[in-house]
mmCIF file of C-alpha atoms in Angstrom:
data_model
loop_
_atom_site.group_PDB
_atom_site.id
_atom_site.type_symbol
_atom_site.label_atom_id
_atom_site.label_comp_id
_atom_site.label_asym_id
_atom_site.label_seq_id
_atom_site.Cartn_x
_atom_site.Cartn_y
_atom_site.Cartn_z
ATOM 1 C CA UNK O 1 0.000 0.000 0.000
ATOM 2 C CA UNK O 2 1.305 3.417 -0.929
ATOM 3 C CA UNK O 3 1.307 5.911 1.929
ATOM 4 C CA UNK O 4 3.017 8.865 0.372
ATOM 5 C CA UNK O 5 3.008 10.810 -2.848
ATOM 6 C CA UNK O 6 5.971 11.043 -5.234
ATOM 7 C CA UNK O 7 8.304 14.007 -4.807
ATOM 8 C CA UNK O 8 8.008 15.372 -8.293
ATOM 9 C CA UNK O 9 6.863 18.604 -9.823
ATOM 10 C CA UNK O 10 5.372 19.014 -13.219
ATOM 11 C CA UNK O 11 5.042 22.487 -14.652
ATOM 12 C CA UNK O 12 1.788 21.122 -16.130
ATOM 13 C CA UNK O 13 -0.812 21.762 -13.423
ATOM 14 C CA UNK O 14 -4.386 20.457 -13.507
ATOM 15 C CA UNK O 15 -7.356 22.215 -11.928
ATOM 16 C CA UNK O 16 -11.051 22.354 -11.284
ATOM 17 C CA UNK O 17 -13.778 24.533 -9.832
ATOM 18 C CA UNK O 18 -16.042 23.872 -6.868
ATOM 19 C CA UNK O 19 -18.789 21.446 -7.882
ATOM 20 C CA UNK O 20 -16.478 20.524 -10.773
ATOM 21 C CA UNK O 21 -14.462 17.725 -9.234
ATOM 22 C CA UNK O 22 -10.780 17.029 -9.512
ATOM 23 C CA UNK O 23 -9.112 13.627 -9.679
ATOM 24 C CA UNK O 24 -5.445 14.463 -9.603
ATOM 25 C CA UNK O 25 -2.187 13.083 -8.331
ATOM 26 C CA UNK O 26 -0.357 15.657 -6.221
ATOM 27 C CA UNK O 27 3.037 15.252 -7.887
ATOM 28 C CA UNK O 28 2.159 17.411 -10.886
ATOM 29 C CA UNK O 29 1.916 20.524 -8.737
ATOM 30 C CA UNK O 30 4.729 22.843 -7.865
ATOM 31 C CA UNK O 31 3.413 22.589 -4.342
ATOM 32 C CA UNK O 32 2.898 19.094 -2.989
ATOM 33 C CA UNK O 33 2.684 19.481 0.770
ATOM 34 C CA UNK O 34 -0.519 19.715 2.775
ATOM 35 C CA UNK O 35 1.252 21.801 5.423
ATOM 36 C CA UNK O 36 2.273 24.717 3.210
ATOM 37 C CA UNK O 37 3.997 27.559 5.039
ATOM 38 C CA UNK O 38 1.398 29.995 3.675
ATOM 39 C CA UNK O 39 -1.084 28.574 6.204
ATOM 40 C CA UNK O 40 0.904 30.193 9.020
ATOM 41 C CA UNK O 41 0.062 33.632 7.649
ATOM 42 C CA UNK O 42 -3.701 33.099 7.305
ATOM 43 C CA UNK O 43 -6.040 35.648 8.851
ATOM 44 C CA UNK O 44 -8.850 34.859 11.278
ATOM 45 C CA UNK O 45 -11.580 35.148 8.618
ATOM 46 C CA UNK O 46 -9.727 32.733 6.314
ATOM 47 C CA UNK O 47 -9.213 30.254 9.150
ATOM 48 C CA UNK O 48 -12.913 30.400 10.010
ATOM 49 C CA UNK O 49 -13.858 29.781 6.366
ATOM 50 C CA UNK O 50 -11.502 26.828 6.089
ATOM 51 C CA UNK O 51 -12.811 25.341 9.346
ATOM 52 C CA UNK O 52 -16.387 25.674 8.116
ATOM 53 C CA UNK O 53 -15.610 23.984 4.803
ATOM 54 C CA UNK O 54 -13.699 21.136 6.443
ATOM 55 C CA UNK O 55 -16.634 20.604 8.791
ATOM 56 C CA UNK O 56 -19.187 20.689 5.967
ATOM 57 C CA UNK O 57 -17.445 18.969 3.066
ATOM 58 C CA UNK O 58 -14.310 16.993 4.004
ATOM 59 C CA UNK O 59 -14.669 13.315 3.141
ATOM 60 C CA UNK O 60 -13.805 12.143 6.674
ATOM 61 C CA UNK O 61 -15.403 13.387 9.873
ATOM 62 C CA UNK O 62 -12.621 15.011 11.892
ATOM 63 C CA UNK O 63 -14.987 15.565 14.831
ATOM 64 C CA UNK O 64 -15.405 19.257 14.164
ATOM 65 C CA UNK O 65 -19.042 19.351 15.251
ATOM 66 C CA UNK O 66 -18.277 22.019 17.839
ATOM 67 C CA UNK O 67 -15.818 23.965 15.710
ATOM 68 C CA UNK O 68 -18.379 26.710 15.050
ATOM 69 C CA UNK O 69 -18.331 27.495 18.749
ATOM 70 C CA UNK O 70 -14.600 27.225 19.365
ATOM 71 C CA UNK O 71 -12.114 29.978 18.568
ATOM 72 C CA UNK O 72 -9.110 28.126 17.160
ATOM 73 C CA UNK O 73 -5.726 29.744 17.611
ATOM 74 C CA UNK O 74 -3.155 29.371 14.856
ATOM 75 C CA UNK O 75 -1.369 26.479 16.538
ATOM 76 C CA UNK O 76 -4.585 24.509 16.988
ATOM 77 C CA UNK O 77 -5.587 25.238 13.429
ATOM 78 C CA UNK O 78 -2.240 24.105 12.030
ATOM 79 C CA UNK O 79 -2.524 20.870 14.004
ATOM 80 C CA UNK O 80 -6.010 20.258 12.606
ATOM 81 C CA UNK O 81 -4.905 21.210 9.085
ATOM 82 C CA UNK O 82 -2.090 18.657 9.275
ATOM 83 C CA UNK O 83 -4.708 15.908 9.711
ATOM 84 C CA UNK O 84 -6.035 16.477 6.188
ATOM 85 C CA UNK O 85 -4.937 14.069 3.469
ATOM 86 C CA UNK O 86 -1.999 15.045 1.182
ATOM 87 C CA UNK O 87 -4.392 16.106 -1.586
ATOM 88 C CA UNK O 88 -6.122 18.812 0.472
ATOM 89 C CA UNK O 89 -4.460 22.202 0.840
ATOM 90 C CA UNK O 90 -4.867 25.959 0.866
ATOM 91 C CA UNK O 91 -4.070 27.622 -2.481
ATOM 92 C CA UNK O 92 -2.808 31.183 -2.598
ATOM 93 C CA UNK O 93 -3.506 33.557 -5.478
ATOM 94 C CA UNK O 94 -0.579 32.405 -7.636
ATOM 95 C CA UNK O 95 -1.312 28.721 -7.138
ATOM 96 C CA UNK O 96 -4.984 29.249 -7.910
ATOM 97 C CA UNK O 97 -4.244 31.165 -11.119
ATOM 98 C CA UNK O 98 -1.892 28.416 -12.285
ATOM 99 C CA UNK O 99 -4.567 25.867 -11.510
ATOM 100 C CA UNK O 100 -7.187 27.654 -13.607
ATOM 101 C CA UNK O 101 -4.798 28.084 -16.512
ATOM 102 C CA UNK O 102 -3.988 24.433 -16.783
ATOM 103 C CA UNK O 103 -7.557 23.184 -16.705
ATOM 104 C CA UNK O 104 -7.737 24.830 -20.118
ATOM 105 C CA UNK O 105 -4.607 23.045 -21.314
ATOM 106 C CA UNK O 106 -2.080 25.834 -20.945
ATOM 107 C CA UNK O 107 0.420 27.266 -18.504
ATOM 108 C CA UNK O 108 3.343 29.673 -18.448
ATOM 109 C CA UNK O 109 6.718 28.093 -17.905
ATOM 110 C CA UNK O 110 9.671 26.317 -19.515
ATOM 111 C CA UNK O 111 8.143 22.935 -20.331
ATOM 112 C CA UNK O 112 10.036 20.536 -18.081
ATOM 113 C CA UNK O 113 9.098 17.776 -15.648
ATOM 114 C CA UNK O 114 11.557 17.414 -12.796
ATOM 115 C CA UNK O 115 11.984 14.689 -10.194
ATOM 116 C CA UNK O 116 14.391 14.357 -7.287
ATOM 117 C CA UNK O 117 16.358 11.202 -8.114
ATOM 118 C CA UNK O 118 19.205 10.229 -5.785
ATOM 119 C CA UNK O 119 19.226 13.787 -4.420
ATOM 120 C CA UNK O 120 19.643 15.265 -7.904
ATOM 121 C CA UNK O 121 17.062 17.471 -9.631
ATOM 122 C CA UNK O 122 16.611 15.406 -12.779
ATOM 123 C CA UNK O 123 14.573 16.412 -15.817
ATOM 124 C CA UNK O 124 12.505 13.334 -16.653
ATOM 125 C CA UNK O 125 10.446 14.790 -19.510
ATOM 126 C CA UNK O 126 10.415 17.818 -21.812
ATOM 127 C CA UNK O 127 7.133 19.075 -23.277
ATOM 128 C CA UNK O 128 6.906 19.151 -27.054
ATOM 129 C CA UNK O 129 6.863 22.629 -28.651
ATOM 130 C CA UNK O 130 8.093 24.203 -25.403
ATOM 131 C CA UNK O 131 10.950 26.672 -24.788
ATOM 132 C CA UNK O 132 12.961 23.907 -23.089
ATOM 133 C CA UNK O 133 12.460 21.545 -26.021
ATOM 134 C CA UNK O 134 13.439 24.234 -28.533
ATOM 135 C CA UNK O 135 16.530 25.119 -26.495
ATOM 136 C CA UNK O 136 17.791 21.530 -26.638
ATOM 137 C CA UNK O 137 17.200 20.434 -23.050
ATOM 138 C CA UNK O 138 16.820 16.647 -22.831
ATOM 139 C CA UNK O 139 15.326 14.101 -20.448
ATOM 140 C CA UNK O 140 17.884 12.885 -17.881
ATOM 141 C CA UNK O 141 19.636 16.278 -17.782
ATOM 142 C CA UNK O 142 20.437 17.172 -14.161
ATOM 143 C CA UNK O 143 19.764 20.749 -13.045
ATOM 144 C CA UNK O 144 22.812 22.223 -11.299
ATOM 145 C CA UNK O 145 21.652 25.821 -10.882
ATOM 146 C CA UNK O 146 18.827 28.190 -11.772
ATOM 147 C CA UNK O 147 19.716 31.843 -12.293
ATOM 148 C CA UNK O 148 23.070 31.075 -10.620
ATOM 149 C CA UNK O 149 21.349 29.620 -7.518
ATOM 150 C CA UNK O 150 22.669 26.136 -6.765
ATOM 151 C CA UNK O 151 19.787 23.686 -6.354
ATOM 152 C CA UNK O 152 21.626 20.767 -4.717
ATOM 153 C CA UNK O 153 20.217 21.444 -1.232
ATOM 154 C CA UNK O 154 16.801 22.746 -2.322
ATOM 155 C CA UNK O 155 13.435 21.027 -2.166
ATOM 156 C CA UNK O 156 11.181 20.439 -5.163
ATOM 157 C CA UNK O 157 9.004 23.376 -4.098
ATOM 158 C CA UNK O 158 12.002 25.706 -3.836
ATOM 159 C CA UNK O 159 13.307 24.682 -7.257
ATOM 160 C CA UNK O 160 9.883 25.305 -8.773
ATOM 161 C CA UNK O 161 9.661 28.697 -7.065
ATOM 162 C CA UNK O 162 12.997 29.788 -8.547
ATOM 163 C CA UNK O 163 11.546 29.272 -12.007
ATOM 164 C CA UNK O 164 8.036 30.479 -11.307
ATOM 165 C CA UNK O 165 8.830 33.579 -9.236
ATOM 166 C CA UNK O 166 11.814 34.919 -11.149
ATOM 167 C CA UNK O 167 11.358 38.583 -12.066
ATOM 168 C CA UNK O 168 13.044 37.829 -15.387
ATOM 169 C CA UNK O 169 11.246 36.003 -18.201
ATOM 170 C CA UNK O 170 14.538 34.424 -19.280
ATOM 171 C CA UNK O 171 15.699 31.663 -16.937
ATOM 172 C CA UNK O 172 19.393 30.767 -16.808
ATOM 173 C CA UNK O 173 19.709 26.981 -16.413
ATOM 174 C CA UNK O 174 22.946 25.096 -15.806
ATOM 175 C CA UNK O 175 22.651 21.359 -16.377
ATOM 176 C CA UNK O 176 24.844 18.285 -16.345
ATOM 177 C CA UNK O 177 24.321 15.747 -19.129
ATOM 178 C CA UNK O 178 25.054 12.036 -18.723
ATOM 179 C CA UNK O 179 28.119 11.424 -16.557
ATOM 180 C CA UNK O 180 30.026 14.380 -17.998
ATOM 181 C CA UNK O 181 31.190 16.809 -15.358
ATOM 182 C CA UNK O 182 31.152 19.597 -17.921
ATOM 183 C CA UNK O 183 28.145 21.856 -17.410
ATOM 184 C CA UNK O 184 25.882 23.043 -20.232
ATOM 185 C CA UNK O 185 24.331 26.498 -20.036
ATOM 186 C CA UNK O 186 20.854 27.364 -21.348
ATOM 187 C CA UNK O 187 18.922 30.612 -21.405
ATOM 188 C CA UNK O 188 15.252 29.647 -21.666
ATOM 189 C CA UNK O 189 12.396 32.139 -21.828
ATOM 190 C CA UNK O 190 9.179 31.390 -19.993
ATOM 191 C CA UNK O 191 6.218 31.493 -22.347
ATOM 192 C CA UNK O 192 2.638 30.331 -22.430
ATOM 193 C CA UNK O 193 2.585 26.697 -23.505
ATOM 194 C CA UNK O 194 -0.432 25.013 -25.041
ATOM 195 C CA UNK O 195 -0.455 21.427 -23.874
ATOM 196 C CA UNK O 196 -1.528 18.444 -25.923
ATOM 197 C CA UNK O 197 -3.300 16.051 -23.609
ATOM 198 C CA UNK O 198 -3.658 13.447 -26.383
ATOM 199 C CA UNK O 199 -1.350 12.098 -29.098
ATOM 200 C CA UNK O 200 -1.892 9.223 -31.513
ATOM 201 C CA UNK O 201 -0.109 7.005 -34.003
ATOM 202 C CA UNK O 202 -1.193 4.446 -36.570
ATOM 203 C CA UNK O 203 -0.058 0.917 -35.776
ATOM 204 C CA UNK O 204 -0.510 -1.949 -38.216
ATOM 205 C CA UNK O 205 -3.394 -4.053 -39.555
ATOM 206 C CA UNK O 206 -5.864 -1.239 -39.105
ATOM 207 C CA UNK O 207 -5.193 -0.593 -35.419
ATOM 208 C CA UNK O 208 -4.313 2.620 -33.606
ATOM 209 C CA UNK O 209 -2.445 3.948 -30.581
ATOM 210 C CA UNK O 210 -3.781 6.746 -28.360
ATOM 211 C CA UNK O 211 -1.695 8.253 -25.537
ATOM 212 C CA UNK O 212 -3.709 10.294 -23.036
ATOM 213 C CA UNK O 213 -1.217 12.321 -21.009
ATOM 214 C CA UNK O 214 -3.710 14.126 -18.736
ATOM 215 C CA UNK O 215 -7.430 14.857 -18.415
ATOM 216 C CA UNK O 216 -8.169 18.536 -19.069
ATOM 217 C CA UNK O 217 -11.254 20.349 -20.351
ATOM 218 C CA UNK O 218 -10.095 19.624 -23.914
ATOM 219 C CA UNK O 219 -9.307 15.912 -23.598
ATOM 220 C CA UNK O 220 -12.672 14.577 -24.785
ATOM 221 C CA UNK O 221 -12.512 16.757 -27.908
ATOM 222 C CA UNK O 222 -8.889 15.741 -28.595
ATOM 223 C CA UNK O 223 -9.606 12.024 -28.170
ATOM 224 C CA UNK O 224 -12.587 12.198 -30.529
ATOM 225 C CA UNK O 225 -10.566 14.067 -33.164
ATOM 226 C CA UNK O 226 -7.587 11.695 -32.950
ATOM 227 C CA UNK O 227 -9.767 8.562 -33.225
ATOM 228 C CA UNK O 228 -11.665 10.047 -36.173
ATOM 229 C CA UNK O 229 -8.394 10.972 -37.908
ATOM 230 C CA UNK O 230 -7.045 7.421 -37.588
ATOM 231 C CA UNK O 231 -10.277 5.947 -38.924
ATOM 232 C CA UNK O 232 -10.328 8.418 -41.816
ATOM 233 C CA UNK O 233 -6.772 7.428 -42.706
ATOM 234 C CA UNK O 234 -7.700 3.765 -42.963
ATOM 235 C CA UNK O 235 -11.042 4.503 -44.618
ATOM 236 C CA UNK O 236 -12.830 2.135 -42.233
ATOM 237 C CA UNK O 237 -13.388 1.795 -38.460
ATOM 238 C CA UNK O 238 -10.379 0.870 -36.363
ATOM 239 C CA UNK O 239 -9.915 -2.862 -35.839
ATOM 240 C CA UNK O 240 -8.446 -2.241 -32.414
ATOM 241 C CA UNK O 241 -7.011 0.497 -30.188
ATOM 242 C CA UNK O 242 -4.232 0.771 -27.592
ATOM 243 C CA UNK O 243 -4.965 3.461 -24.984
ATOM 244 C CA UNK O 244 -1.752 4.445 -23.188
ATOM 245 C CA UNK O 245 -2.357 5.864 -19.700
ATOM 246 C CA UNK O 246 1.176 5.339 -18.410
ATOM 247 C CA UNK O 247 2.495 8.291 -16.402
ATOM 248 C CA UNK O 248 -0.913 9.995 -16.633
ATOM 249 C CA UNK O 249 -1.409 11.715 -13.244
ATOM 250 C CA UNK O 250 -5.120 12.460 -13.705
ATOM 251 C CA UNK O 251 -7.206 15.588 -14.166
ATOM 252 C CA UNK O 252 -10.893 16.395 -13.903
ATOM 253 C CA UNK O 253 -13.532 13.833 -13.024
ATOM 254 C CA UNK O 254 -15.814 15.220 -15.734
ATOM 255 C CA UNK O 255 -13.182 14.593 -18.412
ATOM 256 C CA UNK O 256 -12.489 11.032 -17.240
ATOM 257 C CA UNK O 257 -16.201 10.195 -17.280
ATOM 258 C CA UNK O 258 -16.709 11.715 -20.745
ATOM 259 C CA UNK O 259 -13.769 9.865 -22.302
ATOM 260 C CA UNK O 260 -14.905 6.588 -20.721
ATOM 261 C CA UNK O 261 -18.371 7.116 -22.189
ATOM 262 C CA UNK O 262 -16.882 7.335 -25.693
ATOM 263 C CA UNK O 263 -15.957 3.656 -25.607
ATOM 264 C CA UNK O 264 -18.902 2.202 -23.670
ATOM 265 C CA UNK O 265 -22.405 1.288 -24.840
ATOM 266 C CA UNK O 266 -23.792 1.022 -21.318
ATOM 267 C CA UNK O 267 -22.849 0.364 -17.717
ATOM 268 C CA UNK O 268 -21.566 2.241 -14.689
ATOM 269 C CA UNK O 269 -18.478 4.383 -15.199
ATOM 270 C CA UNK O 270 -17.763 5.436 -11.611
ATOM 271 C CA UNK O 271 -19.544 6.282 -8.370
ATOM 272 C CA UNK O 272 -18.498 8.794 -5.723
ATOM 273 C CA UNK O 273 -19.341 8.804 -2.023
ATOM 274 C CA UNK O 274 -18.841 11.519 0.581
ATOM 275 C CA UNK O 275 -20.381 13.084 3.685
ATOM 276 C CA UNK O 276 -22.474 15.793 2.009
ATOM 277 C CA UNK O 277 -25.350 15.139 -0.386
ATOM 278 C CA UNK O 278 -23.810 16.271 -3.684
ATOM 279 C CA UNK O 279 -20.675 14.193 -3.095
ATOM 280 C CA UNK O 280 -22.736 11.046 -3.679
ATOM 281 C CA UNK O 281 -23.112 10.506 -7.405
ATOM 282 C CA UNK O 282 -23.182 7.731 -9.981
ATOM 283 C CA UNK O 283 -22.114 8.182 -13.608
ATOM 284 C CA UNK O 284 -23.445 5.904 -16.348
ATOM 285 C CA UNK O 285 -22.469 5.386 -19.981
ATOM 286 C CA UNK O 286 -24.879 6.511 -22.672
ATOM 287 C CA UNK O 287 -25.544 4.421 -25.759
ATOM 288 C CA UNK O 288 -22.896 4.733 -28.474
ATOM 289 C CA UNK O 289 -19.373 3.313 -28.779
ATOM 290 C CA UNK O 290 -17.028 5.287 -31.048
ATOM 291 C CA UNK O 291 -15.130 2.065 -31.896
ATOM 292 C CA UNK O 292 -18.295 0.002 -32.454
ATOM 293 C CA UNK O 293 -17.017 -2.804 -30.260
ATOM 294 C CA UNK O 294 -13.465 -3.061 -31.648
ATOM 295 C CA UNK O 295 -11.086 -4.456 -28.994
ATOM 296 C CA UNK O 296 -9.175 -2.147 -26.658
ATOM 297 C CA UNK O 297 -6.007 -2.691 -24.631
ATOM 298 C CA UNK O 298 -5.140 -0.149 -21.926
ATOM 299 C CA UNK O 299 -1.560 0.403 -20.729
ATOM 300 C CA UNK O 300 -0.980 1.502 -17.122
ATOM 301 C CA UNK O 301 1.959 1.811 -14.744
ATOM 302 C CA UNK O 302 2.706 2.946 -11.196
ATOM 303 C CA UNK O 303 2.268 6.609 -12.207
ATOM 304 C CA UNK O 304 -1.184 6.119 -13.752
ATOM 305 C CA UNK O 305 -3.404 7.804 -11.193
ATOM 306 C CA UNK O 306 -6.824 9.101 -10.327
ATOM 307 C CA UNK O 307 -8.730 10.101 -13.483
ATOM 308 C CA UNK O 308 -6.535 7.719 -15.489
ATOM 309 C CA UNK O 309 -7.512 4.947 -13.076
ATOM 310 C CA UNK O 310 -11.186 5.850 -13.491
ATOM 311 C CA UNK O 311 -10.949 5.282 -17.255
ATOM 312 C CA UNK O 312 -8.942 2.060 -16.889
ATOM 313 C CA UNK O 313 -11.333 0.639 -14.275
ATOM 314 C CA UNK O 314 -14.435 1.639 -16.258
ATOM 315 C CA UNK O 315 -13.213 -0.211 -19.345
ATOM 316 C CA UNK O 316 -11.924 -3.197 -17.361
ATOM 317 C CA UNK O 317 -14.975 -3.728 -15.141
ATOM 318 C CA UNK O 318 -17.355 -3.384 -18.084
ATOM 319 C CA UNK O 319 -15.348 -6.062 -19.963
ATOM 320 C CA UNK O 320 -14.513 -3.493 -22.637
ATOM 321 C CA UNK O 321 -10.710 -3.649 -22.437
ATOM 322 C CA UNK O 322 -7.765 -5.711 -21.276
ATOM 323 C CA UNK O 323 -5.304 -3.962 -18.955
ATOM 324 C CA UNK O 324 -1.552 -4.440 -19.500
ATOM 325 C CA UNK O 325 1.329 -3.094 -17.437
ATOM 326 C CA UNK O 326 2.042 -2.686 -13.731
ATOM 327 C CA UNK O 327 -0.106 -1.858 -10.696
ATOM 328 C CA UNK O 328 -1.422 1.700 -10.924
ATOM 329 C CA UNK O 329 -0.795 4.367 -8.288
ATOM 330 C CA UNK O 330 -4.005 3.984 -6.294
ATOM 331 C CA UNK O 331 -5.499 7.447 -5.797
ATOM 332 C CA UNK O 332 -9.196 6.922 -5.224
ATOM 333 C CA UNK O 333 -10.264 10.332 -3.953
ATOM 334 C CA UNK O 334 -11.918 13.361 -5.508
ATOM 335 C CA UNK O 335 -11.017 16.966 -4.699
ATOM 336 C CA UNK O 336 -13.209 20.044 -5.021
ATOM 337 C CA UNK O 337 -12.007 23.620 -5.265
ATOM 338 C CA UNK O 338 -13.774 25.893 -2.766
ATOM 339 C CA UNK O 339 -13.278 29.665 -3.213
ATOM 340 C CA UNK O 340 -12.324 31.622 -0.098
ATOM 341 C CA UNK O 341 -12.931 35.286 0.684
ATOM 342 C CA UNK O 342 -13.082 37.379 -2.475
ATOM 343 C CA UNK O 343 -12.248 34.371 -4.677
ATOM 344 C CA UNK O 344 -8.518 35.061 -5.053
ATOM 345 C CA UNK O 345 -7.635 32.087 -2.853
ATOM 346 C CA UNK O 346 -9.221 28.678 -2.416
ATOM 347 C CA UNK O 347 -9.260 25.445 -0.485
ATOM 348 C CA UNK O 348 -8.593 22.290 -2.495
ATOM 349 C CA UNK O 349 -10.401 19.722 -0.386
ATOM 350 C CA UNK O 350 -10.967 15.983 -0.663
ATOM 351 C CA UNK O 351 -14.760 15.711 -0.667
ATOM 352 C CA UNK O 352 -15.398 12.156 -1.884
ATOM 353 C CA UNK O 353 -13.939 8.730 -2.528
ATOM 354 C CA UNK O 354 -14.628 7.116 -5.888
ATOM 355 C CA UNK O 355 -15.500 3.502 -6.537
ATOM 356 C CA UNK O 356 -15.037 1.421 -9.665
ATOM 357 C CA UNK O 357 -18.035 -0.089 -11.500
ATOM 358 C CA UNK O 358 -17.513 -3.308 -9.515
ATOM 359 C CA UNK O 359 -17.878 -1.307 -6.297
ATOM 360 C CA UNK O 360 -14.225 -1.378 -5.239
ATOM 361 C CA UNK O 361 -12.122 1.444 -3.852
ATOM 362 C CA UNK O 362 -8.629 1.471 -5.330
ATOM 363 C CA UNK O 363 -7.318 4.072 -2.854
ATOM 364 C CA UNK O 364 -3.851 3.027 -1.743
ATOM 365 C CA UNK O 365 -4.156 -0.173 -3.769
ATOM 366 C CA UNK O 366 -4.401 0.686 -7.464
ATOM 367 C CA UNK O 367 -5.702 -1.289 -10.425
ATOM 368 C CA UNK O 368 -4.288 -4.737 -11.048
ATOM 369 C CA UNK O 369 -3.554 -5.353 -14.748
ATOM 370 C CA UNK O 370 -4.889 -8.420 -16.543
ATOM 371 C CA UNK O 371 -1.386 -8.961 -17.897
ATOM 372 C CA UNK O 372 1.388 -7.812 -15.562
ATOM 373 C CA UNK O 373 4.559 -6.562 -17.267
ATOM 374 C CA UNK O 374 6.960 -4.333 -15.361
ATOM 375 C CA UNK O 375 9.388 -2.094 -17.218
ATOM 376 C CA UNK O 376 11.237 1.203 -16.984
ATOM 377 C CA UNK O 377 8.994 4.269 -17.302
ATOM 378 C CA UNK O 378 8.783 5.832 -20.745
ATOM 379 C CA UNK O 379 8.441 9.540 -21.348
ATOM 380 C CA UNK O 380 5.926 10.683 -23.942
ATOM 381 C CA UNK O 381 8.794 11.529 -26.302
ATOM 382 C CA UNK O 382 10.283 8.059 -25.886
ATOM 383 C CA UNK O 383 6.918 6.458 -26.600
ATOM 384 C CA UNK O 384 6.659 8.284 -29.918
ATOM 385 C CA UNK O 385 10.109 7.087 -30.982
ATOM 386 C CA UNK O 386 9.283 3.493 -30.129
ATOM 387 C CA UNK O 387 5.954 3.537 -31.943
ATOM 388 C CA UNK O 388 7.416 5.079 -35.084
ATOM 389 C CA UNK O 389 10.394 2.693 -34.858
ATOM 390 C CA UNK O 390 12.749 5.377 -36.007
ATOM 391 C CA UNK O 391 15.782 7.214 -34.703
ATOM 392 C CA UNK O 392 15.465 10.949 -34.240
ATOM 393 C CA UNK O 393 17.603 13.689 -32.762
ATOM 394 C CA UNK O 394 18.038 13.023 -29.062
ATOM 395 C CA UNK O 395 17.210 9.322 -29.149
ATOM 396 C CA UNK O 396 20.806 8.530 -28.352
ATOM 397 C CA UNK O 397 19.890 9.610 -24.827
ATOM 398 C CA UNK O 398 17.481 6.700 -24.451
ATOM 399 C CA UNK O 399 18.578 3.608 -22.619
ATOM 400 C CA UNK O 400 18.523 0.501 -24.762
ATOM 401 C CA UNK O 401 16.078 -1.091 -22.333
ATOM 402 C CA UNK O 402 13.609 1.695 -23.096
ATOM 403 C CA UNK O 403 13.658 0.852 -26.786
ATOM 404 C CA UNK O 404 11.927 -2.453 -26.113
ATOM 405 C CA UNK O 405 8.447 -1.403 -25.005
ATOM 406 C CA UNK O 406 7.338 -4.828 -23.858
ATOM 407 C CA UNK O 407 3.985 -3.539 -22.645
ATOM 408 C CA UNK O 408 3.132 -2.087 -26.048
ATOM 409 C CA UNK O 409 4.342 -5.246 -27.782
ATOM 410 C CA UNK O 410 2.001 -7.308 -25.600
ATOM 411 C CA UNK O 411 -0.884 -4.909 -26.248
ATOM 412 C CA UNK O 412 -0.454 -5.260 -30.011
ATOM 413 C CA UNK O 413 -0.293 -9.028 -29.643
ATOM 414 C CA UNK O 414 -3.560 -9.085 -27.689
ATOM 415 C CA UNK O 415 -5.275 -6.944 -30.335
ATOM 416 C CA UNK O 416 -4.151 -9.293 -33.099
ATOM 417 C CA UNK O 417 -5.681 -12.252 -31.247
ATOM 418 C CA UNK O 418 -9.146 -10.709 -31.013
#
């Protein structure tokens, strides 16, 4: 059972509004701690609002029945706040703005995903058509300094803040590549980046490959367009489809439900349960399958989380797809965004747990694949190279083990047998 979230930050940040629910793995935020220092500076009115919302909406009863009659001091409040799950936190104005931007598939930044690996700030993915990509930054580059500030002793949050809060649009990055001790210098300008949540490739024998990288407001539209484009290329409906959800950290509940509905004729997609009335909902598929029953294989790994797990479980439990890969992350909770004060800040609060069509909670457990195959994680760029079976600039950085995507090979084999 997983009891902590990965220490990663993704400049891609997902978001939602109150009532609109969020199914998101924490690691894609710049801020991934429920005990953010900003809580220490909250005013009495903000504390009272947060206490009220925890009492009214939080998924677990923290015995706050008398909180309306108790004046909490800051120390008591911080102790209570620390009892919330890792996915619940106060968002300041900057965090909230970033959240809203990304729900529409865009954000301002460099276009890098960074993870602390062996105490080194390692770039594990670079977004296509981003300033970092255009500058020549590659996955596996290690960040040495940002604007001449050494990052060796910094946390993920501090590294992210150096990029986000710089008063200069141009960020000076010093990186180390491979085992070379020679440093490479980059000047990368922060810009608004439009994110593609979906990419696709044609496979063989009339089948297709669809990688869903996140679930934003645009994902349903992008999936529909990509599937239609593949079918138009062949001139007939797809004979099978691989849906790649590996390293997909989640997104909005609404998007996950809508994409699931594309491939289902009927059946339950997901149910949610919480303490207040509107947290208890059931979502059902409407008639109409875009693939008209053609077989589906879904790829998952340990970083497939939340909304990605909703889609995988919906297709698996309705006997619509086979699941290949490794055990998924296991985030079975739904967050809602509750505005505070004048709406410039908010509380991101876990308000419900979700359950698969078979009635199971995958929280802390994850989805078990039908065919278990463990392998090294693949970035979205690496996936494209493997699918196209071609060598492109930068592929020399890939490990040879990454070039054999055993999970995709198995998925194609399963499609050919149906």
